[in-house]
mmCIF file of C-alpha atoms and ligand atoms in Angstrom:
data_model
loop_
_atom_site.group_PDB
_atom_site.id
_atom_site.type_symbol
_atom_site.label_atom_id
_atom_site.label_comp_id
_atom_site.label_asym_id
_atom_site.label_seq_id
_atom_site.Cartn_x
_atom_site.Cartn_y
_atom_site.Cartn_z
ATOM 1 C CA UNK A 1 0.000 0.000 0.000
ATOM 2 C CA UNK A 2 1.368 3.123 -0.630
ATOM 3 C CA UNK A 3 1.710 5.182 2.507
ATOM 4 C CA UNK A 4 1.558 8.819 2.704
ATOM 5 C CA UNK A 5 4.874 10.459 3.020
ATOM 6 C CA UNK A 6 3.457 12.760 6.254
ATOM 7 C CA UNK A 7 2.881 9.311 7.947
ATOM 8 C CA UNK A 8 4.863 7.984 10.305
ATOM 9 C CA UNK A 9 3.520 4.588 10.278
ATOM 10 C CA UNK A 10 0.432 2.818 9.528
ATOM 11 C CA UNK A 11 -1.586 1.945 12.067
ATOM 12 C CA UNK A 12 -4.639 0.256 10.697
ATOM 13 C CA UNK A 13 -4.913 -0.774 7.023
ATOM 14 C CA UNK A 14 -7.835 -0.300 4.699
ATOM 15 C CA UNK A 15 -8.620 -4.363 5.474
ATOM 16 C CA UNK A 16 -8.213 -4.040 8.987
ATOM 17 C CA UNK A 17 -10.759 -1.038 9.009
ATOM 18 C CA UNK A 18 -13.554 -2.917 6.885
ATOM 19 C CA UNK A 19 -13.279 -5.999 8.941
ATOM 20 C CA UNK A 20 -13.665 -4.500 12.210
ATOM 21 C CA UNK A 21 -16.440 -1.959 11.157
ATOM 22 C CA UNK A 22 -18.203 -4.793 9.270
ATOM 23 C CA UNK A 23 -18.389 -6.688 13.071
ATOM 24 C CA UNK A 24 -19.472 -4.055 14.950
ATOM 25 C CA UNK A 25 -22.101 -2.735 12.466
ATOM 26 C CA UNK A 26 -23.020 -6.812 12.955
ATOM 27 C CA UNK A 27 -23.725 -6.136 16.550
ATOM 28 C CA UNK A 28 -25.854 -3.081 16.208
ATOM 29 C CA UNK A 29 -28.231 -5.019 13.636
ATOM 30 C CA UNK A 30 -28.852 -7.715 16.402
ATOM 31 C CA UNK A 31 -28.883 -5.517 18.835
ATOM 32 C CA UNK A 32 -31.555 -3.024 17.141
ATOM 33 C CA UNK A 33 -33.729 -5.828 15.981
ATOM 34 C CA UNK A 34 -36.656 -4.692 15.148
ATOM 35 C CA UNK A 35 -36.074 -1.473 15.748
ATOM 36 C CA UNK A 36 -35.601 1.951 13.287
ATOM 37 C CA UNK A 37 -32.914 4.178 14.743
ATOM 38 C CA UNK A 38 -31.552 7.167 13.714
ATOM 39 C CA UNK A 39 -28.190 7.027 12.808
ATOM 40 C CA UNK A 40 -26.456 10.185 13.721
ATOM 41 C CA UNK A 41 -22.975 11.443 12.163
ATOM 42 C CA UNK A 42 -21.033 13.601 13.403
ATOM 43 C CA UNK A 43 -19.439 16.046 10.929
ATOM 44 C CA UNK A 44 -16.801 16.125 9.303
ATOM 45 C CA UNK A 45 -14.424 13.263 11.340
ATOM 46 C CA UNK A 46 -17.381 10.283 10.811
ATOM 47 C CA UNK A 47 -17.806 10.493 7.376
ATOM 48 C CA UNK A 48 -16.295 7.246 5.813
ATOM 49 C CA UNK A 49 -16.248 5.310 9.147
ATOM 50 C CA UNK A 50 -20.187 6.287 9.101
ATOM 51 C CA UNK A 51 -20.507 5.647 4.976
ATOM 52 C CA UNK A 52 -19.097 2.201 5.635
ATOM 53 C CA UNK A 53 -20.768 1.496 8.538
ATOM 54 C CA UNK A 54 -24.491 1.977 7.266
ATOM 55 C CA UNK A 55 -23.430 -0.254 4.392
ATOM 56 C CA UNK A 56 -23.272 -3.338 6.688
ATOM 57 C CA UNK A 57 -26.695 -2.333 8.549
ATOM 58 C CA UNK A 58 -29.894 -4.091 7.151
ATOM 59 C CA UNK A 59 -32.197 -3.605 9.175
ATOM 60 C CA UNK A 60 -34.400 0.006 8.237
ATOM 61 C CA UNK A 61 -32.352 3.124 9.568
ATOM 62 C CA UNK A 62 -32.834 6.971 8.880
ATOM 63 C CA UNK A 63 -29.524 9.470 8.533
ATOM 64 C CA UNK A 64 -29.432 12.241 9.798
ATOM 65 C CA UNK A 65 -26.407 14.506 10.711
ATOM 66 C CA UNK A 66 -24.729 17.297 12.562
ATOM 67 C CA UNK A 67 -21.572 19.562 13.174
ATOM 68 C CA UNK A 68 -20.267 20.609 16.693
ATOM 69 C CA UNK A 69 -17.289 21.836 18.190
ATOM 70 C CA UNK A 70 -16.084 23.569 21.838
ATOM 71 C CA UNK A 71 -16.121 26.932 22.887
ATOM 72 C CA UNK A 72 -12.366 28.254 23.838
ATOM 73 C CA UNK A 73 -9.106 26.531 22.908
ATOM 74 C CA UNK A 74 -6.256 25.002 24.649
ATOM 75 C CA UNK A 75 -5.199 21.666 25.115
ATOM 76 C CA UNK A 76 -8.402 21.066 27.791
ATOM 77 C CA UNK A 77 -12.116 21.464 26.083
ATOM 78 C CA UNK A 78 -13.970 24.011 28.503
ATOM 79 C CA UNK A 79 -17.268 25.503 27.992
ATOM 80 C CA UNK A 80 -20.387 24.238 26.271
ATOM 81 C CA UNK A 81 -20.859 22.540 22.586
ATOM 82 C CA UNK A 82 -21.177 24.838 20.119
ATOM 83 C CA UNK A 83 -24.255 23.470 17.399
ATOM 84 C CA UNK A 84 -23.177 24.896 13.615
ATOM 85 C CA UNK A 85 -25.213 22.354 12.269
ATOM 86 C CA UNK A 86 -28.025 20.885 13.831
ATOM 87 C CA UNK A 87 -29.983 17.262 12.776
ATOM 88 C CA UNK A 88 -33.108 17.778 10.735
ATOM 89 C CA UNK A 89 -35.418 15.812 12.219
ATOM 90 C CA UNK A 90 -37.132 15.609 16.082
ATOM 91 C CA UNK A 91 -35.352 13.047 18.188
ATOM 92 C CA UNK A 92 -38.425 12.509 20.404
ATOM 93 C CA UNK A 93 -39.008 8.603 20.707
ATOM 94 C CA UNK A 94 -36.523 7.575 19.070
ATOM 95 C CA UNK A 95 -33.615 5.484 18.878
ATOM 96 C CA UNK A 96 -30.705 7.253 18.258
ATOM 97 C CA UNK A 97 -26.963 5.874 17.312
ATOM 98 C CA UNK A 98 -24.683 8.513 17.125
ATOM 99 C CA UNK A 99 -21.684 7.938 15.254
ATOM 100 C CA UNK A 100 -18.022 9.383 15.769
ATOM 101 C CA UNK A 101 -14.664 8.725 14.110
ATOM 102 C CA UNK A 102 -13.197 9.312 17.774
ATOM 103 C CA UNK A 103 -13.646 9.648 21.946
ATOM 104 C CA UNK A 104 -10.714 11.724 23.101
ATOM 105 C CA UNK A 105 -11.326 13.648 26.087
ATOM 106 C CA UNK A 106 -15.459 12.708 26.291
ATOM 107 C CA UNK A 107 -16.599 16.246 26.519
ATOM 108 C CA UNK A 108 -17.797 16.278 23.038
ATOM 109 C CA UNK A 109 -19.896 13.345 23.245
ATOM 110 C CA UNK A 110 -21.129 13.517 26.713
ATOM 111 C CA UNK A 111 -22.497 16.711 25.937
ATOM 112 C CA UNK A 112 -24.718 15.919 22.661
ATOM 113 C CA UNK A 113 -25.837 12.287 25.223
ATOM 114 C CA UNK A 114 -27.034 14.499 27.652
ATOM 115 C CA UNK A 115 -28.222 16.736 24.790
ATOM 116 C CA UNK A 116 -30.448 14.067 22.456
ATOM 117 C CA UNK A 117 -31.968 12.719 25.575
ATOM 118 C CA UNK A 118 -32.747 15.829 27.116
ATOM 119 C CA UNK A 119 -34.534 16.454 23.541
ATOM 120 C CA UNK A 120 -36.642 13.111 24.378
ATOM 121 C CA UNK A 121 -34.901 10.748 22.623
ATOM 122 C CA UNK A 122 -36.517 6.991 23.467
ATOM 123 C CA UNK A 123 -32.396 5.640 23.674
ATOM 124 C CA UNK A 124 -28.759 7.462 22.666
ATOM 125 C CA UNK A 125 -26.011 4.869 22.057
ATOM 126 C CA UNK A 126 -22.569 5.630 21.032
ATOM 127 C CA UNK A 127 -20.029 4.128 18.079
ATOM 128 C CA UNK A 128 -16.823 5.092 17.504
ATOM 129 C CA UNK A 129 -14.496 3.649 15.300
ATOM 130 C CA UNK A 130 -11.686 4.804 18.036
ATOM 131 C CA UNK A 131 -10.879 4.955 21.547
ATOM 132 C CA UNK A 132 -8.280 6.734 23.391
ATOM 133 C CA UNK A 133 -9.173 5.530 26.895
ATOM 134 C CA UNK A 134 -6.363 6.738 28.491
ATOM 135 C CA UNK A 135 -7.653 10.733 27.574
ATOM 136 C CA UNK A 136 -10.974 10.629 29.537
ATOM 137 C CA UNK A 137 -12.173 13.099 31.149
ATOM 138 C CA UNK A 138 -15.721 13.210 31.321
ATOM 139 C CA UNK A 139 -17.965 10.004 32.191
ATOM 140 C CA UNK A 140 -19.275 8.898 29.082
ATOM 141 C CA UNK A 141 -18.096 5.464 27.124
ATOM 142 C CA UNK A 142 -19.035 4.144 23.618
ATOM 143 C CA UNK A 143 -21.272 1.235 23.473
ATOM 144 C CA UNK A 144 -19.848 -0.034 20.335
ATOM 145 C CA UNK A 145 -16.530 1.078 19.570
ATOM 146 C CA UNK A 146 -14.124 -0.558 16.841
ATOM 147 C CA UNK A 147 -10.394 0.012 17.919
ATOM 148 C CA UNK A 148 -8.867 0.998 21.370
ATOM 149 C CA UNK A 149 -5.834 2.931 20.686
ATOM 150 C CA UNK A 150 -2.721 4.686 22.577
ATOM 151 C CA UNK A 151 -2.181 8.227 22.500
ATOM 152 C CA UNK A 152 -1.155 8.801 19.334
ATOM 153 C CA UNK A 153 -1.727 11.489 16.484
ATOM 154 C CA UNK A 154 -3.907 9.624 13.925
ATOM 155 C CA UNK A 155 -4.891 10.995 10.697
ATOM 156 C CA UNK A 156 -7.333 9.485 7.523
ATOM 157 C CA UNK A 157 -10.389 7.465 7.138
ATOM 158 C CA UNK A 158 -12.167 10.773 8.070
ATOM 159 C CA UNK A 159 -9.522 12.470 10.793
ATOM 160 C CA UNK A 160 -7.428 15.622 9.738
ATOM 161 C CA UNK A 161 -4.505 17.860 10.995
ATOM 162 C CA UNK A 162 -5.457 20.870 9.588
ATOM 163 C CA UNK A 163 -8.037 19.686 7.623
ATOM 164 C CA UNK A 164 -5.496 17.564 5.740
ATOM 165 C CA UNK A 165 -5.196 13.589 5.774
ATOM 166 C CA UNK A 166 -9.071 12.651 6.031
ATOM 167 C CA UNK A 167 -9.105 10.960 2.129
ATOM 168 C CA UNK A 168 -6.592 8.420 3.069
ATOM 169 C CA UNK A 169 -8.037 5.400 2.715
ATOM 170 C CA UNK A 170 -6.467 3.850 6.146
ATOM 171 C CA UNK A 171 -5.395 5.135 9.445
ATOM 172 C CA UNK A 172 -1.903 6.642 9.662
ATOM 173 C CA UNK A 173 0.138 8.054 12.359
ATOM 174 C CA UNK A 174 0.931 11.662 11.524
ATOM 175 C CA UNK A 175 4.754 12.301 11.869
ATOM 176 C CA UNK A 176 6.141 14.622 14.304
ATOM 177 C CA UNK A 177 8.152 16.612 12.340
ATOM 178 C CA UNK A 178 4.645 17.935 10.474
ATOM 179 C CA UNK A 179 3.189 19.075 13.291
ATOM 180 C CA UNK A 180 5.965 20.353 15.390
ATOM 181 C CA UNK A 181 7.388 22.709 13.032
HETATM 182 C C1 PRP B 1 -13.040 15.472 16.971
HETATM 183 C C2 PRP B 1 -13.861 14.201 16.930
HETATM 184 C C3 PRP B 1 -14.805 14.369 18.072
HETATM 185 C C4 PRP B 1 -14.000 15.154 19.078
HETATM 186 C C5 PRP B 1 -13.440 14.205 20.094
HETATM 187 O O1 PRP B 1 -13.726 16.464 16.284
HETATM 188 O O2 PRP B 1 -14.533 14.061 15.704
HETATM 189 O O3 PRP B 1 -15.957 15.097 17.702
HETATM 190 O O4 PRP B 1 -12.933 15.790 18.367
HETATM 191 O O5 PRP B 1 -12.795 14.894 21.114
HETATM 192 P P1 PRP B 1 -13.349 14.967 22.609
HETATM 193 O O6 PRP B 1 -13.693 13.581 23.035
HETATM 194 O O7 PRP B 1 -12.169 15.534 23.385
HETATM 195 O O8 PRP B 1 -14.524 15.907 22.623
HETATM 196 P P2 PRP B 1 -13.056 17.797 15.724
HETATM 197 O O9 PRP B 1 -13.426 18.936 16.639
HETATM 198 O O10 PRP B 1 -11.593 17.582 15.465
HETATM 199 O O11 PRP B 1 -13.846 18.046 14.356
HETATM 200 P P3 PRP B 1 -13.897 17.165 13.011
HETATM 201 O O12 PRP B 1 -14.761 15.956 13.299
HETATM 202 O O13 PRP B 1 -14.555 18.075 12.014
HETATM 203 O O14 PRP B 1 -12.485 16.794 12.625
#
């Protein structure tokens, strides 16, 4: 495979990626038997791990979407979720399954959780495609989540530095030299 010459390494490959999304999209489609959720992404970092995830789903699902991001800077999120895009349709009764390329620190989906349900929604469930544990800082855990992963800086399959990277077809680590200039 031909590896982006910004990345320091692969760290999951294009075959890893569809195997392990393919299995958890598995587990939703059991576990939402009979059921009609709305599938929420989560612009722009869910984009492919979300287009390849609804392609293993059969039972019926809507799609809706929407675009956040934190008030302030710095290394530590602070203040509230900022909504520059929200979903189109009501959430009341229904199941909802938001989907995000990553969990870092929590804050950004503990806040829409406590925001969809406070909307009405019947259920909220999380999947990610990644998990950085180790970066928690608010209480909130996906309920389906594809790959646990160390602290690193990973780019593609959706995720950008500078809104560079998120076309690769795999998930790279971004070398240091690119973003420590
Ligand atoms: C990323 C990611 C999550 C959030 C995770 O979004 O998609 O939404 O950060 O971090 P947290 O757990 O500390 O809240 P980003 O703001 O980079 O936007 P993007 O999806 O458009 O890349």
């Amino acid at each position: 495979m031909n590896m982006h010459p910004d990345c320091e390494r692969i760290m999951l490959t294009e075959d890893q990626l569809r195997a392990r999304v393919r299995e958890v999209a598995e587990k939703v489609d059991k576990d939402y038997d009979g059921k009609r959720p709305l599938v929420v992404g989560i612009l722009k970092g869910s984009i492919i791990f979300y287009a390849d995830f609804i392609r293993f789903l059969t039972m019926p699902v809507e799609l809706d979407f929407m675009a956040v991001s934190s008030y302030g800077s710095g290394a530590v999120s602070s203040g509230k979720l900022n909504i520059k895009k929200d979903l189109d349709r009501d959430v009341k009764g229904r199941d909802v399954i938001i989907v995000e390329d990553i969990i870092d620190s929590g804050f950004t989906l503990a806040n829409l959780k406590a925001l969809l349900t406070e909307r009405g929604a019947a259920s909220v469930s999380i999947a990610t495609l990644l998990n950085k544990a180790e970066r928690r800082e608010y209480g909130v855990a996906p309920d389906y989540n594809c790959f646990d992963i160390e602290n690193e800086f990973v780019i593609g399959y959706g995720l950008d530095y500078n809104e560079q990277y998120r076309h690769l077809p795999y998930i790279g680590i971004l070398k240091r030299s690119v973003y420590e200039k």
